[in-house]
Amino acid sequence: MSEVTIIDHPLVQHKLSLMRKKETSCNQFRDLLKEVSTLLAYEVTRDFPLHYEEIETPLQGMKAPFIKGKDIVLISILRAGNGILDGMLQLIPSARVGHIGLYRDPETLAAIEYYFKMPPEVKGKDFIVVDPMLATGHSSSAALHRLKKVQPKSVKFVCLLAAPEGIRELQERHPDVSIYTAAIDEKLNEHSYILPGLGDAGDRIYRTK
Ligand code: URA
């Protein structure tokens, strides 16, 4: 079963609480999401391997550790995933970036892919898939299914908030994908919104409501 890591650092929890408040403005929400995302990036890359390169300090030579940013592919599930992507890129600027967009067919409820753009040669790389809200898990699960077709070395899923239903769905369908979240909330409402949640993440990032 996939591992679930709750990033309960006080700074993450504090910023998440500010994001939940309904009076938090769109600008503040975006800034907070960016800040939290750098902290999530810090946790999700914790076990990434280092390689050593010979460098010169002002005093002497040494073998210094570096992360292989180019082996990391950050993948945003459109559109709210872009809010996390920005913060993560700030911390890992050399990471490659991909995007995937899906919508739910209202009749069949099947997830239909409308956008899929990956950088070249992603096979064998470490994927970090980002979407702020893991609600039912249906679209995230479909996105992971599609992404695995390009044969990544590893896949991690990062969200800000998760519902127990979404965690169960991913664990069932993608036991090999570890999940990182700042919190697991109570449940979904009848419209599949997370409770207590923070509302529609995309609308709050882009002021579309
Ligand atoms: N997507 C959101 O943006 N918010 C939710 O609560 C659930 C899904």
mmCIF file of C-alpha atoms and ligand atoms in Angstrom:
data_model
loop_
_atom_site.group_PDB
_atom_site.id
_atom_site.type_symbol
_atom_site.label_atom_id
_atom_site.label_comp_id
_atom_site.label_asym_id
_atom_site.label_seq_id
_atom_site.Cartn_x
_atom_site.Cartn_y
_atom_site.Cartn_z
ATOM 1 C CA MET A 1 0.000 0.000 0.000
ATOM 2 C CA SER A 2 1.257 3.483 -0.797
ATOM 3 C CA GLU A 3 2.776 5.481 2.007
ATOM 4 C CA VAL A 4 1.037 8.663 3.138
ATOM 5 C CA THR A 5 3.192 11.445 4.580
ATOM 6 C CA ILE A 6 1.466 14.285 6.392
ATOM 7 C CA ILE A 7 3.660 17.346 6.356
ATOM 8 C CA ASP A 8 2.736 18.706 9.744
ATOM 9 C CA HIS A 9 5.469 21.311 10.062
ATOM 10 C CA PRO A 10 4.043 24.299 11.999
ATOM 11 C CA LEU A 11 4.838 26.696 9.143
ATOM 12 C CA VAL A 12 2.894 24.539 6.683
ATOM 13 C CA GLN A 13 -0.045 24.209 9.075
ATOM 14 C CA HIS A 14 -0.109 27.950 9.779
ATOM 15 C CA LYS A 15 -0.111 28.874 6.101
ATOM 16 C CA LEU A 16 -2.724 26.248 5.306
ATOM 17 C CA SER A 17 -5.021 27.707 7.973
ATOM 18 C CA LEU A 18 -4.679 31.146 6.383
ATOM 19 C CA MET A 19 -5.525 29.638 2.993
ATOM 20 C CA ARG A 20 -8.669 27.991 4.374
ATOM 21 C CA LYS A 21 -10.115 31.297 5.610
ATOM 22 C CA LYS A 22 -12.806 32.509 3.237
ATOM 23 C CA GLU A 23 -11.731 36.135 3.597
ATOM 24 C CA THR A 24 -8.199 35.405 2.343
ATOM 25 C CA SER A 25 -7.829 37.289 -0.927
ATOM 26 C CA CYS A 26 -6.885 35.722 -4.218
ATOM 27 C CA ASN A 27 -3.432 37.359 -4.145
ATOM 28 C CA GLN A 28 -2.766 36.194 -0.604
ATOM 29 C CA PHE A 29 -4.003 32.706 -1.473
ATOM 30 C CA ARG A 30 -1.620 32.472 -4.439
ATOM 31 C CA ASP A 31 1.331 33.740 -2.413
ATOM 32 C CA LEU A 32 0.593 31.349 0.436
ATOM 33 C CA LEU A 33 0.249 28.416 -1.950
ATOM 34 C CA LYS A 34 3.631 29.268 -3.438
ATOM 35 C CA GLU A 35 5.233 29.472 -0.004
ATOM 36 C CA VAL A 36 3.680 26.213 1.198
ATOM 37 C CA SER A 37 4.719 24.504 -2.031
ATOM 38 C CA THR A 38 8.396 25.250 -1.414
ATOM 39 C CA LEU A 39 8.014 23.579 1.985
ATOM 40 C CA LEU A 40 6.248 20.586 0.413
ATOM 41 C CA ALA A 41 9.067 20.357 -2.159
ATOM 42 C CA TYR A 42 11.567 20.258 0.683
ATOM 43 C CA GLU A 43 9.825 17.198 2.175
ATOM 44 C CA VAL A 44 9.096 15.323 -1.028
ATOM 45 C CA THR A 45 12.729 15.508 -2.183
ATOM 46 C CA ARG A 46 14.124 14.411 1.187
ATOM 47 C CA ASP A 47 15.193 10.941 -0.024
ATOM 48 C CA PHE A 48 16.393 11.975 -3.491
ATOM 49 C CA PRO A 49 19.923 10.840 -4.244
ATOM 50 C CA LEU A 50 22.910 13.169 -4.255
ATOM 51 C CA HIS A 51 25.880 12.973 -6.579
ATOM 52 C CA TYR A 52 29.287 14.438 -5.828
ATOM 53 C CA GLU A 53 31.226 16.917 -7.933
ATOM 54 C CA GLU A 54 34.666 18.345 -7.424
ATOM 55 C CA ILE A 55 34.425 22.077 -6.597
ATOM 56 C CA GLU A 56 36.782 24.733 -5.299
ATOM 57 C CA THR A 57 35.831 26.768 -2.236
ATOM 58 C CA PRO A 58 37.857 29.971 -1.721
ATOM 59 C CA LEU A 59 40.121 27.829 0.506
ATOM 60 C CA GLN A 60 40.448 24.368 -1.073
ATOM 61 C CA GLY A 61 38.944 21.714 -3.273
ATOM 62 C CA MET A 62 36.260 19.313 -2.095
ATOM 63 C CA LYS A 63 33.722 16.829 -3.369
ATOM 64 C CA ALA A 64 30.393 18.593 -2.873
ATOM 65 C CA PRO A 65 26.918 16.994 -2.950
ATOM 66 C CA PHE A 66 24.359 18.059 -5.548
ATOM 67 C CA ILE A 67 20.833 16.975 -6.365
ATOM 68 C CA LYS A 68 20.190 15.967 -9.974
ATOM 69 C CA GLY A 69 17.426 18.462 -10.684
ATOM 70 C CA LYS A 70 17.305 17.396 -14.326
ATOM 71 C CA ASP A 71 16.243 13.891 -13.260
ATOM 72 C CA ILE A 72 13.156 15.325 -11.556
ATOM 73 C CA VAL A 73 9.994 15.953 -13.551
ATOM 74 C CA LEU A 74 7.363 18.132 -11.908
ATOM 75 C CA ILE A 75 3.957 17.420 -13.396
ATOM 76 C CA SER A 76 1.028 19.722 -12.860
ATOM 77 C CA ILE A 77 -2.506 18.407 -13.096
ATOM 78 C CA LEU A 78 -4.301 21.350 -14.712
ATOM 79 C CA ARG A 79 -5.310 23.802 -13.733
ATOM 80 C CA ALA A 80 -4.873 24.135 -9.960
ATOM 81 C CA GLY A 81 -1.647 22.119 -10.037
ATOM 82 C CA ASN A 82 0.078 25.164 -11.532
ATOM 83 C CA GLY A 83 -0.284 26.922 -8.185
ATOM 84 C CA ILE A 84 1.960 24.291 -6.565
ATOM 85 C CA LEU A 85 4.276 24.050 -9.561
ATOM 86 C CA ASP A 86 5.404 27.678 -9.243
ATOM 87 C CA GLY A 87 6.560 27.242 -5.654
ATOM 88 C CA MET A 88 8.299 23.948 -6.339
ATOM 89 C CA LEU A 89 10.155 25.374 -9.326
ATOM 90 C CA GLN A 90 11.492 28.122 -7.128
ATOM 91 C CA LEU A 91 13.229 25.467 -5.021
ATOM 92 C CA ILE A 92 14.167 23.071 -7.863
ATOM 93 C CA PRO A 93 14.703 25.409 -10.843
ATOM 94 C CA SER A 94 16.426 22.789 -12.984
ATOM 95 C CA ALA A 95 13.519 20.320 -12.731
ATOM 96 C CA ARG A 96 11.773 19.405 -15.966
ATOM 97 C CA VAL A 97 8.091 20.313 -16.218
ATOM 98 C CA GLY A 98 5.095 18.507 -17.670
ATOM 99 C CA HIS A 99 1.357 19.232 -17.724
ATOM 100 C CA ILE A 100 -1.662 16.982 -17.910
ATOM 101 C CA GLY A 101 -5.287 18.075 -18.263
ATOM 102 C CA LEU A 102 -8.330 15.874 -17.835
ATOM 103 C CA TYR A 103 -12.052 16.491 -17.638
ATOM 104 C CA ARG A 104 -14.876 14.235 -16.582
ATOM 105 C CA ASP A 105 -17.343 13.247 -19.302
ATOM 106 C CA PRO A 106 -20.720 14.212 -17.779
ATOM 107 C CA GLU A 107 -22.470 11.189 -19.329
ATOM 108 C CA THR A 108 -20.014 8.356 -18.860
ATOM 109 C CA LEU A 109 -18.065 9.966 -15.948
ATOM 110 C CA ALA A 110 -14.886 8.726 -17.654
ATOM 111 C CA ALA A 111 -11.780 10.936 -17.351
ATOM 112 C CA ILE A 112 -10.976 12.358 -20.785
ATOM 113 C CA GLU A 113 -7.503 13.691 -21.464
ATOM 114 C CA TYR A 114 -7.510 17.098 -23.206
ATOM 115 C CA TYR A 115 -3.861 18.056 -22.705
ATOM 116 C CA PHE A 116 -0.654 16.085 -22.304
ATOM 117 C CA LYS A 117 2.722 17.741 -22.693
ATOM 118 C CA MET A 118 5.894 16.196 -21.311
ATOM 119 C CA PRO A 119 9.480 17.306 -21.761
ATOM 120 C CA PRO A 120 11.626 15.033 -23.978
ATOM 121 C CA GLU A 121 13.193 11.857 -22.557
ATOM 122 C CA VAL A 122 11.210 11.526 -19.345
ATOM 123 C CA LYS A 123 11.454 7.736 -19.266
ATOM 124 C CA GLY A 124 13.327 6.628 -16.124
ATOM 125 C CA LYS A 125 13.014 9.977 -14.321
ATOM 126 C CA ASP A 126 11.527 10.726 -10.901
ATOM 127 C CA PHE A 127 8.051 12.209 -11.257
ATOM 128 C CA ILE A 128 6.469 14.538 -8.713
ATOM 129 C CA VAL A 129 2.810 14.959 -9.639
ATOM 130 C CA VAL A 130 1.082 17.966 -8.094
ATOM 131 C CA ASP A 131 -2.558 18.921 -7.536
ATOM 132 C CA PRO A 132 -3.657 20.946 -4.477
ATOM 133 C CA MET A 133 -6.817 18.951 -3.752
ATOM 134 C CA LEU A 134 -7.105 15.158 -3.598
ATOM 135 C CA ALA A 135 -10.895 14.831 -3.417
ATOM 136 C CA THR A 136 -12.466 11.689 -4.949
ATOM 137 C CA GLY A 137 -9.079 10.754 -6.401
ATOM 138 C CA HIS A 138 -10.668 9.841 -9.736
ATOM 139 C CA SER A 139 -8.895 12.415 -11.894
ATOM 140 C CA SER A 140 -5.595 12.066 -10.028
ATOM 141 C CA SER A 141 -5.796 8.321 -10.456
ATOM 142 C CA ALA A 142 -6.503 8.680 -14.182
ATOM 143 C CA ALA A 143 -3.604 11.144 -14.521
ATOM 144 C CA LEU A 144 -1.236 8.727 -12.746
ATOM 145 C CA HIS A 145 -2.400 5.879 -14.954
ATOM 146 C CA ARG A 146 -1.618 7.938 -18.068
ATOM 147 C CA LEU A 147 1.743 9.158 -16.727
ATOM 148 C CA LYS A 148 2.929 5.643 -15.929
ATOM 149 C CA LYS A 149 2.720 4.853 -19.651
ATOM 150 C CA VAL A 150 5.856 6.959 -20.189
ATOM 151 C CA GLN A 151 7.707 4.699 -17.733
ATOM 152 C CA PRO A 152 8.985 6.957 -14.949
ATOM 153 C CA LYS A 153 11.487 5.548 -12.437
ATOM 154 C CA SER A 154 9.342 6.659 -9.496
ATOM 155 C CA VAL A 155 6.158 8.642 -8.932
ATOM 156 C CA LYS A 156 5.203 10.756 -5.923
ATOM 157 C CA PHE A 157 1.907 12.589 -5.564
ATOM 158 C CA VAL A 158 1.811 15.900 -3.704
ATOM 159 C CA CYS A 159 -1.302 17.759 -2.633
ATOM 160 C CA LEU A 160 -2.159 20.375 -0.074
ATOM 161 C CA LEU A 161 -5.360 18.788 1.222
ATOM 162 C CA ALA A 162 -6.715 15.275 0.900
ATOM 163 C CA ALA A 163 -10.029 13.601 1.661
ATOM 164 C CA PRO A 164 -9.946 10.062 3.099
ATOM 165 C CA GLU A 165 -11.896 8.952 0.002
ATOM 166 C CA GLY A 166 -9.164 10.231 -2.330
ATOM 167 C CA ILE A 167 -6.391 8.636 -0.306
ATOM 168 C CA ARG A 168 -8.218 5.282 -0.419
ATOM 169 C CA GLU A 169 -8.728 5.567 -4.184
ATOM 170 C CA LEU A 170 -5.028 6.260 -4.868
ATOM 171 C CA GLN A 171 -3.865 3.590 -2.449
ATOM 172 C CA GLU A 172 -6.093 1.045 -4.139
ATOM 173 C CA ARG A 173 -5.237 1.970 -7.728
ATOM 174 C CA HIS A 174 -1.644 3.122 -7.301
ATOM 175 C CA PRO A 175 -0.071 1.337 -4.338
ATOM 176 C CA ASP A 176 3.372 2.198 -5.720
ATOM 177 C CA VAL A 177 2.798 5.978 -5.529
ATOM 178 C CA SER A 178 3.609 7.705 -2.238
ATOM 179 C CA ILE A 179 1.293 10.511 -1.223
ATOM 180 C CA TYR A 180 2.362 13.755 0.457
ATOM 181 C CA THR A 181 -0.211 16.112 1.926
ATOM 182 C CA ALA A 182 -0.350 18.927 4.471
ATOM 183 C CA ALA A 183 -3.609 17.562 5.952
ATOM 184 C CA ILE A 184 -6.278 14.897 5.626
ATOM 185 C CA ASP A 185 -9.675 16.477 6.136
ATOM 186 C CA GLU A 186 -12.941 14.925 7.296
ATOM 187 C CA LYS A 187 -14.858 13.897 4.206
ATOM 188 C CA LEU A 188 -16.367 14.961 0.870
ATOM 189 C CA ASN A 189 -19.714 16.720 0.549
ATOM 190 C CA GLU A 190 -22.378 15.726 -1.999
ATOM 191 C CA HIS A 191 -20.601 17.807 -4.688
ATOM 192 C CA SER A 192 -17.250 16.127 -3.984
ATOM 193 C CA TYR A 193 -15.789 19.162 -2.236
ATOM 194 C CA ILE A 194 -13.474 18.504 0.674
ATOM 195 C CA LEU A 195 -14.871 19.399 4.132
ATOM 196 C CA PRO A 196 -13.885 21.594 5.857
ATOM 197 C CA GLY A 197 -11.450 22.174 2.977
ATOM 198 C CA LEU A 198 -10.735 25.541 1.423
ATOM 199 C CA GLY A 199 -13.243 25.693 -1.411
ATOM 200 C CA ASP A 200 -12.354 25.372 -5.077
ATOM 201 C CA ALA A 201 -8.578 25.736 -5.294
ATOM 202 C CA GLY A 202 -8.610 26.738 -8.984
ATOM 203 C CA ASP A 203 -11.219 29.439 -8.378
ATOM 204 C CA ARG A 204 -9.301 30.769 -5.408
ATOM 205 C CA ILE A 205 -6.015 30.893 -7.330
ATOM 206 C CA TYR A 206 -7.456 32.461 -10.481
ATOM 207 C CA ARG A 207 -10.491 34.348 -9.062
ATOM 208 C CA THR A 208 -12.842 32.585 -11.473
ATOM 209 C CA LYS A 209 -15.756 32.824 -9.049
HETATM 210 N N1 URA B 1 -11.282 20.456 -5.874
HETATM 211 C C1 URA B 1 -11.206 21.625 -5.198
HETATM 212 O O1 URA B 1 -10.670 22.605 -5.707
HETATM 213 N N2 URA B 1 -11.744 21.690 -3.966
HETATM 214 C C2 URA B 1 -12.322 20.644 -3.363
HETATM 215 O O2 URA B 1 -12.769 20.761 -2.221
HETATM 216 C C3 URA B 1 -12.395 19.428 -4.081
HETATM 217 C C4 URA B 1 -11.863 19.355 -5.337
#
